[in-house]
Amino acid sequence: MNYCKVFLKPKKEESLLRFHPWVFSGAIHHIEGHPAEGESVEVYAPDGRFLGIGHYQIGSIAVRILSFTPQPVDAALWTKRIQTAYDLRQTLGLAGVPDNDTYRLVHGEGDNLPGLVIDMYAHTAVMQAHSAGMHIARHEIAEALKNVLGARLKNIYYKSEATLPYKANLGAEDGYLYGNEVEDIACENGLKFYVDWQKGQKTGFFVDQRENRALLERYAKGRSVLNMFCYTGGFSFYAMRGGAALVHSVDSSAKAIALTTKNVELNFPGDSRHEAYAEDAFKYLERMGNKYDLIILDPPAFAKHKDVLRNALQGYRKLNAIAFEKIKPGGILFTFSCSQVVSKENFRLAVFSAAAQSSRKIRILHQLTQPADHPVNIYHPEGEYLKGLVLYVE
Ligand code: SAH
């Protein structure tokens, strides 16, 4: 196949020579040919050296590199990459084990598949394209998934309406590429939950908190737990298994609360330790009193773009300040930020200033991040997005 050729401006080849997988539109000198949105293109240095091949797109990131050596972007490439990703999840003890069938199979740049996310829930793959190129390749990728997973795979649900650049007018529609089962029960560390990939947020479940939930379980015994921003209740049922005295789950979304209640019931039928409230976080935190000695704050991304960073940091400070003010002496706070534009340092600073405001003695017990099935490509540090602190409040 003949690919269009993208030539870079002088010096703009440097980041690609260090294997960073993005070409920004401002780095392009000229293009030979007229690539369509999502078409694969070859990228060259000003001196004509081959740099990589990847998906072209109109926008700030103009090319997402799929390979730094010359090779066609075809079915064989998808199968090889997905096989490599699957092998890693087996090495991690997440795939093909009895008490866990929930994991991220493909984490974009972290699996050398920029623009593609695939989460596995039992025998369903939920696939999300963040680039036009991955959208166009979705059927080929679905075939590759079937090749790699074989009989373990029964459904592929494609969910990209909200993640694709709408200006590209790709006509993306959410729906099944394979199979058609609507609801599925998945299992994480031996705990069960319903996943609603059609109506739920993201791909249906926040897979990235698995290890942090397991850590929480270790601290839960005898404690009064508040799971703020609970979504489907993940942290709540780990706390219950860990022996919490009571667990209160709060989320502003009534649908999330309904799912949490259903999931708690699935794991702990009739257990009166759990209560769930559909309420705004700040309202609940103001009225809740000081009964909790284990609090989880896992808010949605406060900043999706750099220009709102300042407001986001204020948001984290305010949220954490209320928790420091109200948590019982000897309490433990699990606090998170999943905003990619908020750095580890900035998040820590926001939590530090909240701590200082409370004048309480506070120690850092753990510094948390995303789990290994959300790997960070060493050449693409932007892939690190989840940050968490576990704090002991005297
Ligand atoms: N901790 C969850 C994931 C949290 S996602 C887990 O382990 O799965 C963030 C959640 O915050 C979403 O469910 C969203 O509905 C909720 N949310 C957003 N704004 C909120 C607000 N102002 N008050 C309470 N919940 C809110």
mmCIF file of N, CA and C in Angstrom, residues 135 138 158 160-161 164-174:
data_model
loop_
_atom_site.group_PDB
_atom_site.id
_atom_site.type_symbol
_atom_site.label_atom_id
_atom_site.label_comp_id
_atom_site.label_asym_id
_atom_site.label_seq_id
_atom_site.Cartn_x
_atom_site.Cartn_y
_atom_site.Cartn_z
ATOM 1 N N HIS A 135 -11.219 4.430 15.064
ATOM 2 C CA HIS A 135 -12.638 4.258 14.705
ATOM 3 C C HIS A 135 -12.746 3.519 13.368
ATOM 4 N N ARG A 138 -12.034 -0.162 13.535
ATOM 5 C CA ARG A 138 -12.709 -0.898 14.613
ATOM 6 C C ARG A 138 -13.081 -2.333 14.244
ATOM 7 N N TYR A 158 -18.928 -1.515 21.250
ATOM 8 C CA TYR A 158 -18.145 -0.362 20.804
ATOM 9 C C TYR A 158 -18.787 0.892 21.377
ATOM 10 N N SER A 160 -17.919 4.741 21.475
ATOM 11 C CA SER A 160 -17.020 5.839 21.126
ATOM 12 C C SER A 160 -17.724 7.151 20.822
ATOM 13 N N GLU A 161 -19.058 7.161 20.928
ATOM 14 C CA GLU A 161 -19.771 8.406 20.595
ATOM 15 C C GLU A 161 -19.218 9.597 21.350
ATOM 16 N N LEU A 164 -14.868 10.343 20.534
ATOM 17 C CA LEU A 164 -14.289 10.727 19.239
ATOM 18 C C LEU A 164 -14.458 12.225 19.013
ATOM 19 N N PRO A 165 -13.531 12.834 18.265
ATOM 20 C CA PRO A 165 -13.686 14.257 17.980
ATOM 21 C C PRO A 165 -14.941 14.461 17.126
ATOM 22 N N TYR A 166 -15.942 15.170 17.671
ATOM 23 C CA TYR A 166 -17.233 15.223 16.966
ATOM 24 C C TYR A 166 -17.122 15.973 15.646
ATOM 25 N N LYS A 167 -16.140 16.901 15.568
ATOM 26 C CA LYS A 167 -15.999 17.683 14.339
ATOM 27 C C LYS A 167 -15.637 16.803 13.152
ATOM 28 N N ALA A 168 -15.016 15.678 13.432
ATOM 29 C CA ALA A 168 -14.600 14.802 12.339
ATOM 30 C C ALA A 168 -15.809 14.172 11.641
ATOM 31 N N ASN A 169 -16.975 14.276 12.297
ATOM 32 C CA ASN A 169 -18.191 13.782 11.668
ATOM 33 C C ASN A 169 -18.073 12.335 11.183
ATOM 34 N N LEU A 170 -17.659 11.479 12.089
ATOM 35 C CA LEU A 170 -17.349 10.105 11.692
ATOM 36 C C LEU A 170 -18.590 9.208 11.719
ATOM 37 N N GLY A 171 -19.688 9.775 12.200
ATOM 38 C CA GLY A 171 -20.917 8.980 12.270
ATOM 39 C C GLY A 171 -20.773 7.808 13.227
ATOM 40 N N ALA A 172 -19.995 7.990 14.288
ATOM 41 C CA ALA A 172 -19.788 6.884 15.233
ATOM 42 C C ALA A 172 -21.068 6.620 16.003
ATOM 43 N N GLU A 173 -21.434 5.367 16.094
ATOM 44 C CA GLU A 173 -22.590 4.998 16.895
ATOM 45 C C GLU A 173 -22.186 3.897 17.852
ATOM 46 N N ASP A 174 -22.645 4.006 19.085
ATOM 47 C CA ASP A 174 -22.355 2.957 20.045
ATOM 48 C C ASP A 174 -23.155 1.714 19.664
#
